[in-house]
Amino acid sequence: MASSRFAPLQRLVISVAVLASFVTFLDGTVVTVALPAISDELGGGITTQQWVVDAYLITLSALILLAGSLSDAYGRVLVMRIGLIAFGVASVAVAAAPDPLILIIARAAQGAAGALLVPSSLALITATMRADVQSRAIGIWTAFTTGAQLVGPLLGGLFVDFLSWRFVFLINVVPIAVTLVLLSRLKLQEHPSGVRVDWLSGALCAIGLGAVVFALIEQPNLGWQSPAIWMPGVIGAALFAWFLVRQQRSSSPLMPLSLFRVRDFAWGNLATLFVYAALSLNGFVVGVYLQQGAGLSATAAGLASLPMTILMILLSSRAGSWAGRFGPRIFMTVGPLIMAVGALMLLVVSEDFDYWWQVLPAMIVLGLGLSLTVAPLTSAILGAIDESRSGIASAVNNAVSRVAGLLVVAMLSTIIGGTLDLAGFHNAAWVTASLLVLGGVVSWIGIRRNPADEVATPAPDDAASPIG
């Protein structure tokens, strides 16, 4: 497509894609500033806080692969509609939870519903747009969905301070209703292929990840020598290994390993792993420490990340256009390195806390780096894969980013040294910066200067795949 203007159908697709993804990204971060209030009311301390975050991420990251396959097999619109309704029901269940166990189970259900939304929404964009128009659309999608992640703590803080943490999870109702209305107006010629979906692989991935995360979260309490810790860890790792072997041998894999033969896709996902691990760690630690360590209110802690939100909304679409014109490599390298500088600037936070001099400059630098990174990263990964496999490619990339957050939050106690005090906050800043540097280095080494150098077609053995 020569023109970069959006046709009416493309504008509707972008609106649906943004709103459908908005609720899942929002709920991934809106909970951060609510964690202290949740643990105060329901109990459980930092372990409950970790589980509230990771229960959502376990099902979201594990089932997003299955959802990508369902999206390609049965149609993106149908899968998205089911996901929206299920997400709304699960959100109400979270808000009504009477104890930590019910809350964690409901959060897991919420993540499972969210898994149906993200790959379907982004696949709508990649299926209806190509070239620089697609890059611009992904930039807009990135701006608003990443903005949802960043504005989430602010919204959460307002609800926690003036209403209740329970209302944090009811804010999904309006965007879900609007999206369902817009979705009814979206007429796409989709023909479900009816391919066999590998449900066993979905179970292996979910149970394997869940068992490993259980071991990582609970080991500070029981120690690695406890059978209740090392046995789930070993079993989970074995199940996940079985999942990978099955992907290699299956005729309809949830995660086609052949996708990783495409250079930009493989290296881009490795960069995603490091960058999103850093973002998840930073978001969790800043949201909780500013309340429990620095003594800010939930609203003030949420406002701390507002500069990042503003910069993302202002700059992401432009960065997506630049990446379409000049290639994503330079942005995927420079962006994480700028973010690493921002993370290190948080080391100036001291017992004599001052947001304006100790936190705000770091948030601005982090926001600039993030704006340069996310849209080019997404464009590089999805632009490297043929349109017919956009659903599964989107699912794999989103799964990688969620697994990154899942694992780093599970390892939180190890990273911070057991307690999220000032020393623990500084430890997290060092680890965040290190992960971001790795993301930049990986991008410089692996991403091609010109996306046209990559032949974005399936490998020969993929041609027979029912997904392709």
Short mmCIF file of C-alpha atoms in Angstrom, two decimals:
data_model
loop_
_atom_site.label_atom_id
_atom_site.label_comp_id
_atom_site.label_asym_id
_atom_site.label_seq_id
_atom_site.Cartn_x
_atom_site.Cartn_y
_atom_site.Cartn_z
CA MET A 1 0.00 0.00 0.00
CA ALA A 2 1.62 3.19 -1.17
CA SER A 3 -0.38 5.64 0.92
CA SER A 4 0.06 5.84 4.68
CA ARG A 5 -3.53 7.10 5.20
CA PHE A 6 -5.97 4.78 6.93
CA ALA A 7 -9.10 3.62 5.12
CA PRO A 8 -12.38 3.56 7.14
CA LEU A 9 -12.13 -0.21 7.65
CA GLN A 10 -8.54 0.16 8.84
CA ARG A 11 -9.52 2.88 11.32
CA LEU A 12 -12.23 0.60 12.72
CA VAL A 13 -9.74 -2.27 12.95
CA ILE A 14 -7.29 -0.07 14.87
CA SER A 15 -10.03 1.08 17.26
CA VAL A 16 -11.11 -2.49 17.98
CA ALA A 17 -7.53 -3.73 18.33
CA VAL A 18 -6.58 -0.94 20.72
CA LEU A 19 -9.65 -1.30 22.95
CA ALA A 20 -9.53 -5.10 23.08
CA SER A 21 -5.88 -5.11 24.08
CA PHE A 22 -6.32 -2.10 26.36
CA VAL A 23 -8.14 -4.03 29.07
CA THR A 24 -5.59 -6.83 29.23
CA PHE A 25 -2.60 -4.51 29.41
CA LEU A 26 -4.41 -2.25 31.87
CA ASP A 27 -5.17 -5.12 34.22
CA GLY A 28 -1.58 -6.28 34.07
CA THR A 29 -0.43 -3.05 35.72
CA VAL A 30 -3.46 -1.41 37.35
CA VAL A 31 -3.08 -3.93 40.15
CA THR A 32 0.44 -2.79 41.05
CA VAL A 33 -0.51 0.14 43.26
CA ALA A 34 -3.41 -1.84 44.71
CA LEU A 35 -1.11 -4.58 46.07
CA PRO A 36 -0.45 -2.97 49.47
CA ALA A 37 -4.20 -2.40 50.00
CA ILE A 38 -4.99 -5.96 48.92
CA SER A 39 -2.48 -7.49 51.33
CA ASP A 40 -3.65 -5.17 54.12
CA GLU A 41 -7.26 -6.35 53.73
CA LEU A 42 -6.77 -9.99 52.77
CA GLY A 43 -3.33 -10.71 54.31
CA GLY A 44 -0.40 -12.71 52.96
CA GLY A 45 2.31 -10.06 52.60
CA ILE A 46 4.68 -10.03 49.64
CA THR A 47 3.85 -13.64 48.69
CA THR A 48 0.19 -12.75 48.14
CA GLN A 49 1.30 -9.68 46.17
CA GLN A 50 3.47 -11.83 43.91
CA TRP A 51 0.67 -14.33 43.33
CA VAL A 52 -1.90 -11.64 42.51
CA VAL A 53 0.40 -10.49 39.71
CA ASP A 54 1.68 -13.87 38.56
CA ALA A 55 -1.62 -15.78 38.62
CA TYR A 56 -2.74 -13.40 35.87
CA LEU A 57 0.53 -13.67 33.99
CA ILE A 58 0.74 -17.48 34.19
CA THR A 59 -2.52 -18.07 32.30
CA LEU A 60 -2.06 -15.06 30.04
CA SER A 61 1.44 -16.07 28.93
CA ALA A 62 0.82 -19.83 28.77
CA LEU A 63 -2.56 -19.74 27.01
CA ILE A 64 -1.76 -16.89 24.64
CA LEU A 65 -0.07 -19.46 22.40
CA LEU A 66 -3.22 -21.58 22.37
CA ALA A 67 -5.24 -18.42 21.73
CA GLY A 68 -3.06 -17.51 18.75
CA SER A 69 -3.72 -20.91 17.24
CA LEU A 70 -7.46 -20.54 17.92
CA SER A 71 -7.38 -17.11 16.30
CA ASP A 72 -5.88 -18.47 13.11
CA ALA A 73 -8.11 -21.55 13.14
CA TYR A 74 -11.55 -20.16 13.96
CA GLY A 75 -11.36 -16.47 13.14
CA ARG A 76 -10.03 -13.44 15.01
CA VAL A 77 -13.40 -11.74 15.50
CA LEU A 78 -15.07 -14.78 17.11
CA VAL A 79 -12.14 -15.45 19.44
CA MET A 80 -12.01 -11.78 20.42
CA ARG A 81 -15.74 -11.66 21.20
CA ILE A 82 -15.50 -14.70 23.49
CA GLY A 83 -12.45 -13.23 25.20
CA LEU A 84 -14.14 -9.90 25.88
CA ILE A 85 -17.19 -11.48 27.52
CA ALA A 86 -15.09 -13.88 29.61
CA PHE A 87 -12.78 -11.07 30.71
CA GLY A 88 -15.71 -9.01 31.92
CA VAL A 89 -17.10 -11.90 33.98
CA ALA A 90 -13.70 -12.68 35.51
CA SER A 91 -13.14 -9.02 36.39
CA VAL A 92 -16.36 -8.98 38.43
CA ALA A 93 -15.22 -12.17 40.20
CA VAL A 94 -11.89 -10.55 41.11
CA ALA A 95 -13.65 -7.49 42.52
CA ALA A 96 -15.89 -9.68 44.71
CA ALA A 97 -13.14 -12.02 46.02
CA PRO A 98 -13.48 -12.59 49.81
CA ASP A 99 -10.02 -14.07 50.42
CA PRO A 100 -6.59 -14.43 48.75
CA LEU A 101 -7.30 -17.89 47.28
CA ILE A 102 -10.48 -16.83 45.47
CA LEU A 103 -8.77 -13.64 44.33
CA ILE A 104 -5.83 -15.58 42.88
CA ILE A 105 -8.13 -18.08 41.12
CA ALA A 106 -10.19 -15.24 39.64
CA ARG A 107 -7.04 -13.47 38.49
CA ALA A 108 -5.96 -16.66 36.74
CA ALA A 109 -9.33 -16.80 34.97
CA GLN A 110 -8.92 -13.17 33.99
CA GLY A 111 -5.53 -13.93 32.45
CA ALA A 112 -6.98 -16.86 30.49
CA ALA A 113 -9.63 -14.58 29.00
CA GLY A 114 -7.04 -11.92 28.27
CA ALA A 115 -5.01 -14.47 26.34
CA LEU A 116 -7.82 -14.59 23.76
CA LEU A 117 -7.66 -10.84 23.17
CA VAL A 118 -4.06 -9.79 22.54
CA PRO A 119 -3.05 -12.02 19.59
CA SER A 120 -6.45 -11.61 17.94
CA SER A 121 -6.34 -7.82 18.16
CA LEU A 122 -2.82 -7.38 16.84
CA ALA A 123 -3.42 -10.00 14.15
CA LEU A 124 -6.32 -7.89 12.86
CA ILE A 125 -3.85 -5.11 12.14
CA THR A 126 -1.23 -7.30 10.51
CA ALA A 127 -3.89 -9.06 8.41
CA THR A 128 -5.46 -5.89 7.01
CA MET A 129 -2.43 -3.61 6.59
CA ARG A 130 1.09 -3.91 5.26
CA ALA A 131 4.23 -1.79 4.73
CA ASP A 132 4.44 1.68 6.31
CA VAL A 133 0.68 1.79 6.99
CA GLN A 134 1.05 -1.29 9.15
CA SER A 135 4.02 0.27 10.93
CA ARG A 136 1.99 3.38 11.71
CA ALA A 137 -0.95 1.29 12.90
CA ILE A 138 1.27 -0.80 15.15
CA GLY A 139 2.73 2.44 16.48
CA ILE A 140 -0.75 3.66 17.41
CA TRP A 141 -1.64 0.28 18.93
CA THR A 142 1.61 0.33 20.88
CA ALA A 143 1.07 3.87 22.12
CA PHE A 144 -2.35 3.15 23.58
CA THR A 145 -1.76 -0.38 24.85
CA THR A 146 1.56 0.49 26.43
CA GLY A 147 -0.07 3.66 27.66
CA ALA A 148 -2.66 1.41 29.33
CA GLN A 149 0.14 -0.35 31.15
CA LEU A 150 1.59 2.94 32.28
CA VAL A 151 -1.64 4.78 33.16
CA GLY A 152 -2.88 1.71 35.03
CA PRO A 153 -1.05 2.56 38.26
CA LEU A 154 -2.56 6.07 38.24
CA LEU A 155 -6.12 4.79 37.79
CA GLY A 156 -5.50 2.10 40.36
CA GLY A 157 -4.20 4.63 42.84
CA LEU A 158 -7.23 6.87 42.48
CA PHE A 159 -9.62 3.98 43.06
CA VAL A 160 -7.63 2.66 46.03
CA ASP A 161 -7.46 6.07 47.74
CA PHE A 162 -11.01 7.28 47.10
CA LEU A 163 -13.07 4.09 46.76
CA SER A 164 -11.61 0.61 47.20
CA TRP A 165 -9.06 -1.62 45.53
CA ARG A 166 -12.01 -3.74 44.38
CA PHE A 167 -13.19 -1.00 42.01
CA VAL A 168 -9.82 -1.21 40.26
CA PHE A 169 -11.03 -4.34 38.49
CA LEU A 170 -14.44 -2.98 37.51
CA ILE A 171 -13.07 -0.23 35.25
CA ASN A 172 -12.90 -2.84 32.45
CA VAL A 173 -16.67 -2.85 31.97
CA VAL A 174 -16.90 0.31 29.85
CA PRO A 175 -14.10 -0.43 27.33
CA ILE A 176 -15.33 -4.03 27.00
CA ALA A 177 -18.87 -2.84 26.20
CA VAL A 178 -17.61 -0.29 23.66
CA THR A 179 -15.38 -2.88 21.99
CA LEU A 180 -18.23 -5.38 21.66
CA VAL A 181 -20.33 -2.71 19.91
CA LEU A 182 -17.51 -1.81 17.50
CA LEU A 183 -16.77 -5.48 16.89
CA SER A 184 -20.35 -6.01 15.72
CA ARG A 185 -19.71 -3.40 13.00
CA LEU A 186 -16.49 -5.02 11.79
CA LYS A 187 -17.23 -7.08 8.70
CA LEU A 188 -14.20 -9.10 7.64
CA GLN A 189 -14.11 -12.00 5.24
CA GLU A 190 -12.81 -14.62 7.63
CA HIS A 191 -13.11 -18.28 6.79
CA PRO A 192 -12.34 -20.51 9.78
CA SER A 193 -9.95 -23.23 8.69
CA GLY A 194 -11.16 -25.78 11.25
CA VAL A 195 -7.64 -27.07 11.87
CA ARG A 196 -6.95 -29.27 14.86
CA VAL A 197 -5.85 -27.26 17.88
CA ASP A 198 -3.28 -28.91 20.13
CA TRP A 199 -4.98 -28.70 23.52
CA LEU A 200 -2.43 -31.00 25.15
CA SER A 201 0.38 -28.60 24.31
CA GLY A 202 -1.61 -25.77 25.85
CA ALA A 203 -1.98 -27.77 29.07
CA LEU A 204 1.71 -28.70 29.14
CA CYS A 205 2.74 -25.07 28.73
CA ALA A 206 0.33 -23.74 31.37
CA ILE A 207 1.02 -26.42 34.01
CA GLY A 208 4.76 -26.38 33.36
CA LEU A 209 5.05 -22.60 33.73
CA GLY A 210 2.71 -22.61 36.73
CA ALA A 211 4.76 -25.22 38.60
CA VAL A 212 8.06 -23.41 37.95
CA VAL A 213 6.60 -20.09 39.09
CA PHE A 214 5.19 -21.74 42.24
CA ALA A 215 8.67 -22.96 43.11
CA LEU A 216 10.27 -19.55 42.46
CA ILE A 217 7.70 -17.63 44.53
CA GLU A 218 7.51 -20.01 47.48
CA GLN A 219 11.18 -20.98 47.77
CA PRO A 220 12.10 -17.99 50.00
CA ASN A 221 9.54 -19.31 52.51
CA LEU A 222 10.40 -23.03 52.39
CA GLY A 223 13.88 -23.23 50.81
CA TRP A 224 15.04 -25.23 47.81
CA GLN A 225 15.69 -28.28 49.98
CA SER A 226 11.96 -28.72 50.61
CA PRO A 227 10.28 -31.35 48.38
CA ALA A 228 7.31 -28.98 48.18
CA ILE A 229 9.59 -26.61 46.24
CA TRP A 230 12.07 -28.61 44.20
CA MET A 231 9.56 -31.25 43.06
CA PRO A 232 7.17 -28.75 41.43
CA GLY A 233 10.19 -26.98 39.94
CA VAL A 234 11.57 -30.17 38.39
CA ILE A 235 8.16 -31.40 37.23
CA GLY A 236 7.32 -27.99 35.76
CA ALA A 237 10.62 -27.80 33.86
CA ALA A 238 10.07 -31.34 32.53
CA LEU A 239 6.55 -30.53 31.35
CA PHE A 240 7.73 -27.37 29.62
CA ALA A 241 10.54 -29.33 27.96
CA TRP A 242 7.93 -31.86 26.78
CA PHE A 243 5.93 -28.95 25.40
CA LEU A 244 8.95 -27.77 23.35
CA VAL A 245 9.63 -31.28 22.03
CA ARG A 246 5.99 -31.62 21.06
CA GLN A 247 6.16 -28.33 19.14
CA GLN A 248 9.02 -29.70 17.08
CA ARG A 249 7.11 -32.87 16.17
CA SER A 250 3.51 -31.66 15.89
CA SER A 251 1.86 -31.02 12.53
CA SER A 252 -0.12 -28.15 14.10
CA PRO A 253 2.12 -26.70 16.82
CA LEU A 254 1.01 -23.92 19.15
CA MET A 255 4.47 -22.39 18.88
CA PRO A 256 6.00 -23.34 15.52
CA LEU A 257 9.73 -23.46 16.24
CA SER A 258 10.35 -22.89 12.54
CA LEU A 259 9.30 -19.27 13.07
CA PHE A 260 12.57 -18.79 14.93
CA ARG A 261 14.49 -19.53 11.74
CA VAL A 262 13.48 -16.04 10.61
CA ARG A 263 16.31 -13.90 11.92
CA ASP A 264 14.44 -10.75 12.97
CA PHE A 265 11.71 -12.82 14.63
CA ALA A 266 14.18 -14.87 16.67
CA TRP A 267 16.45 -12.04 17.76
CA GLY A 268 13.51 -9.69 18.27
CA ASN A 269 11.90 -12.11 20.69
CA LEU A 270 15.16 -12.46 22.60
CA ALA A 271 15.28 -8.67 22.91
CA THR A 272 11.63 -8.76 24.01
CA LEU A 273 12.52 -11.18 26.80
CA PHE A 274 15.10 -8.82 28.30
CA VAL A 275 13.23 -5.55 27.74
CA TYR A 276 9.89 -6.72 29.11
CA ALA A 277 11.49 -8.43 32.08
CA ALA A 278 13.05 -5.07 32.92
CA LEU A 279 9.76 -3.19 32.45
CA SER A 280 7.85 -5.64 34.65
CA LEU A 281 10.44 -5.52 37.40
CA ASN A 282 10.58 -1.73 37.34
CA GLY A 283 6.80 -1.34 37.35
CA PHE A 284 6.27 -3.72 40.27
CA VAL A 285 9.07 -2.34 42.43
CA VAL A 286 8.35 1.36 41.83
CA GLY A 287 4.60 0.95 42.43
CA VAL A 288 5.04 -0.91 45.71
CA TYR A 289 8.14 0.86 47.11
CA LEU A 290 6.78 4.37 46.63
CA GLN A 291 3.92 3.40 48.95
CA GLN A 292 5.53 1.05 51.46
CA GLY A 293 9.01 2.60 51.48
CA ALA A 294 8.62 6.25 50.55
CA GLY A 295 5.20 6.67 52.17
CA LEU A 296 3.31 8.02 49.17
CA SER A 297 -0.41 7.50 48.71
CA ALA A 298 -1.62 5.05 46.08
CA THR A 299 -2.62 7.93 43.81
CA ALA A 300 0.76 9.64 44.15
CA ALA A 301 2.53 6.34 43.44
CA GLY A 302 0.40 5.96 40.32
CA LEU A 303 1.15 9.51 39.21
CA ALA A 304 4.87 8.72 39.38
CA SER A 305 4.73 6.93 36.01
CA LEU A 306 2.52 9.52 34.27
CA PRO A 307 5.45 11.13 32.37
CA MET A 308 6.15 7.76 30.74
CA THR A 309 2.51 7.52 29.65
CA ILE A 310 2.50 10.98 28.11
CA LEU A 311 5.73 10.38 26.20
CA MET A 312 4.49 7.01 24.93
CA ILE A 313 1.27 8.50 23.58
CA LEU A 314 3.09 11.44 21.97
CA LEU A 315 6.02 9.58 20.42
CA SER A 316 5.17 5.92 19.75
CA SER A 317 3.29 6.46 16.48
CA ARG A 318 6.15 8.61 15.18
CA ALA A 319 8.70 6.01 16.23
CA GLY A 320 6.67 3.37 14.38
CA SER A 321 6.78 5.51 11.23
CA TRP A 322 10.53 6.03 11.59
CA ALA A 323 11.06 2.31 11.98
CA GLY A 324 9.08 1.67 8.81
CA ARG A 325 11.30 4.13 6.94
CA PHE A 326 14.75 3.54 8.40
CA GLY A 327 14.47 0.03 9.81
CA PRO A 328 13.98 -0.94 13.48
CA ARG A 329 17.55 -1.86 14.44
CA ILE A 330 18.81 1.54 15.56
CA PHE A 331 15.68 2.25 17.61
CA MET A 332 15.70 -1.19 19.24
CA THR A 333 19.32 -0.58 20.25
CA VAL A 334 19.27 3.03 21.39
CA GLY A 335 15.86 2.84 23.11
CA PRO A 336 16.78 0.15 25.69
CA LEU A 337 20.14 1.83 26.38
CA ILE A 338 18.36 5.12 27.13
CA MET A 339 15.98 3.22 29.42
CA ALA A 340 18.96 1.65 31.19
CA VAL A 341 20.23 5.15 31.99
CA GLY A 342 16.80 6.00 33.39
CA ALA A 343 16.82 2.88 35.58
CA LEU A 344 20.25 3.77 36.98
CA MET A 345 19.02 7.28 37.77
CA LEU A 346 16.70 5.67 40.35
CA LEU A 347 19.79 4.88 42.41
CA VAL A 348 19.65 8.46 43.71
CA VAL A 349 16.47 7.60 45.64
CA SER A 350 17.34 7.90 49.33
CA GLU A 351 15.75 7.77 52.76
CA ASP A 352 15.25 11.54 52.44
CA PHE A 353 12.79 10.99 49.60
CA ASP A 354 12.03 13.65 47.00
CA TYR A 355 10.00 12.65 43.95
CA TRP A 356 10.82 15.69 41.82
CA TRP A 357 14.60 15.23 41.93
CA GLN A 358 14.95 11.50 42.58
CA VAL A 359 12.19 9.88 40.50
CA LEU A 360 10.76 12.30 37.91
CA PRO A 361 14.00 12.66 35.85
CA ALA A 362 14.30 8.86 35.69
CA MET A 363 10.67 8.50 34.54
CA ILE A 364 11.24 11.01 31.73
CA VAL A 365 14.34 9.21 30.49
CA LEU A 366 12.62 5.82 30.78
CA GLY A 367 9.66 7.19 28.82
CA LEU A 368 11.84 8.50 26.00
CA GLY A 369 13.64 5.19 25.67
CA LEU A 370 10.44 3.19 25.84
CA SER A 371 8.80 5.33 23.14
CA LEU A 372 11.70 4.62 20.79
CA THR A 373 11.69 0.90 21.52
CA VAL A 374 8.27 -0.70 21.61
CA ALA A 375 6.71 0.12 18.23
CA PRO A 376 9.91 -0.68 16.24
CA LEU A 377 10.32 -3.89 18.25
CA THR A 378 6.78 -5.03 17.46
CA SER A 379 7.10 -4.00 13.81
CA ALA A 380 10.39 -5.87 13.38
CA ILE A 381 9.03 -9.10 14.83
CA LEU A 382 5.65 -9.22 13.12
CA GLY A 383 6.87 -7.67 9.87
CA ALA A 384 9.29 -10.58 9.48
CA ILE A 385 6.50 -13.16 9.31
CA ASP A 386 4.06 -13.88 6.51
CA GLU A 387 0.55 -12.42 6.99
CA SER A 388 -1.05 -15.87 6.99
CA ARG A 389 0.78 -16.62 10.23
CA SER A 390 0.28 -13.23 11.88
CA GLY A 391 -1.95 -14.63 14.61
CA ILE A 392 0.53 -17.19 15.88
CA ALA A 393 3.49 -14.82 15.43
CA SER A 394 1.73 -12.19 17.53
CA ALA A 395 0.85 -14.81 20.13
CA VAL A 396 4.43 -16.04 20.42
CA ASN A 397 5.80 -12.53 20.85
CA ASN A 398 3.20 -11.63 23.45
CA ALA A 399 3.82 -14.91 25.26
CA VAL A 400 7.54 -14.13 25.42
CA SER A 401 6.88 -10.68 26.90
CA ARG A 402 4.45 -12.04 29.51
CA VAL A 403 6.74 -14.94 30.45
CA ALA A 404 9.51 -12.39 30.96
CA GLY A 405 7.36 -10.48 33.44
CA LEU A 406 6.10 -13.68 35.02
CA LEU A 407 9.58 -15.00 35.80
CA VAL A 408 11.08 -11.73 37.01
CA VAL A 409 8.19 -11.14 39.44
CA ALA A 410 8.49 -14.74 40.64
CA MET A 411 12.19 -14.10 41.36
CA LEU A 412 11.49 -10.80 43.11
CA SER A 413 12.55 -11.91 46.59
CA THR A 414 15.90 -13.10 45.25
CA ILE A 415 16.45 -9.89 43.26
CA ILE A 416 15.67 -7.48 46.11
CA GLY A 417 17.32 -9.56 48.81
CA GLY A 418 14.13 -10.58 50.60
CA THR A 419 12.72 -7.16 51.53
CA LEU A 420 11.62 -4.26 49.38
CA ASP A 421 13.43 -1.64 51.45
CA LEU A 422 15.75 1.03 50.03
CA ALA A 423 18.57 -1.46 49.47
CA GLY A 424 16.14 -3.83 47.73
CA PHE A 425 14.88 -0.96 45.56
CA HIS A 426 18.45 -0.17 44.49
CA ASN A 427 19.14 -3.85 43.75
CA ALA A 428 16.11 -3.89 41.48
CA ALA A 429 17.34 -0.75 39.68
CA TRP A 430 20.69 -2.44 38.92
CA VAL A 431 19.00 -5.59 37.62
CA THR A 432 16.56 -3.52 35.53
CA ALA A 433 19.40 -1.57 33.91
CA SER A 434 21.37 -4.77 33.21
CA LEU A 435 18.38 -6.39 31.50
CA LEU A 436 17.83 -3.30 29.34
CA VAL A 437 21.48 -3.19 28.26
CA LEU A 438 21.21 -6.85 27.25
CA GLY A 439 18.09 -6.00 25.22
CA GLY A 440 19.91 -3.23 23.36
CA VAL A 441 23.00 -5.34 22.66
CA VAL A 442 20.91 -8.26 21.41
CA SER A 443 19.02 -5.94 19.05
CA TRP A 444 22.22 -4.47 17.62
CA ILE A 445 23.72 -7.90 17.04
CA GLY A 446 20.67 -9.68 15.69
CA ILE A 447 18.28 -7.29 13.94
CA ARG A 448 18.99 -6.57 10.29
CA ARG A 449 19.62 -2.96 9.23
CA ASN A 450 16.98 -3.17 6.50
CA PRO A 451 13.86 -5.30 7.03
CA ALA A 452 13.76 -5.97 3.28
CA ASP A 453 16.88 -8.09 3.72
CA GLU A 454 14.70 -10.67 5.50
CA VAL A 455 12.61 -12.91 3.28
CA ALA A 456 9.41 -13.11 5.33
CA THR A 457 8.06 -16.41 4.08
CA PRO A 458 7.53 -19.69 5.89
CA ALA A 459 10.20 -22.33 5.75
CA PRO A 460 9.50 -25.10 3.22
CA ASP A 461 8.36 -27.55 5.90
CA ASP A 462 5.88 -24.95 7.11
CA ALA A 463 3.98 -24.92 3.86
CA ALA A 464 2.17 -28.09 4.85
CA SER A 465 1.31 -26.83 8.30
CA PRO A 466 -2.45 -26.49 8.87
CA ILE A 467 -1.78 -23.20 10.65
CA GLY A 468 0.05 -21.71 7.71
#
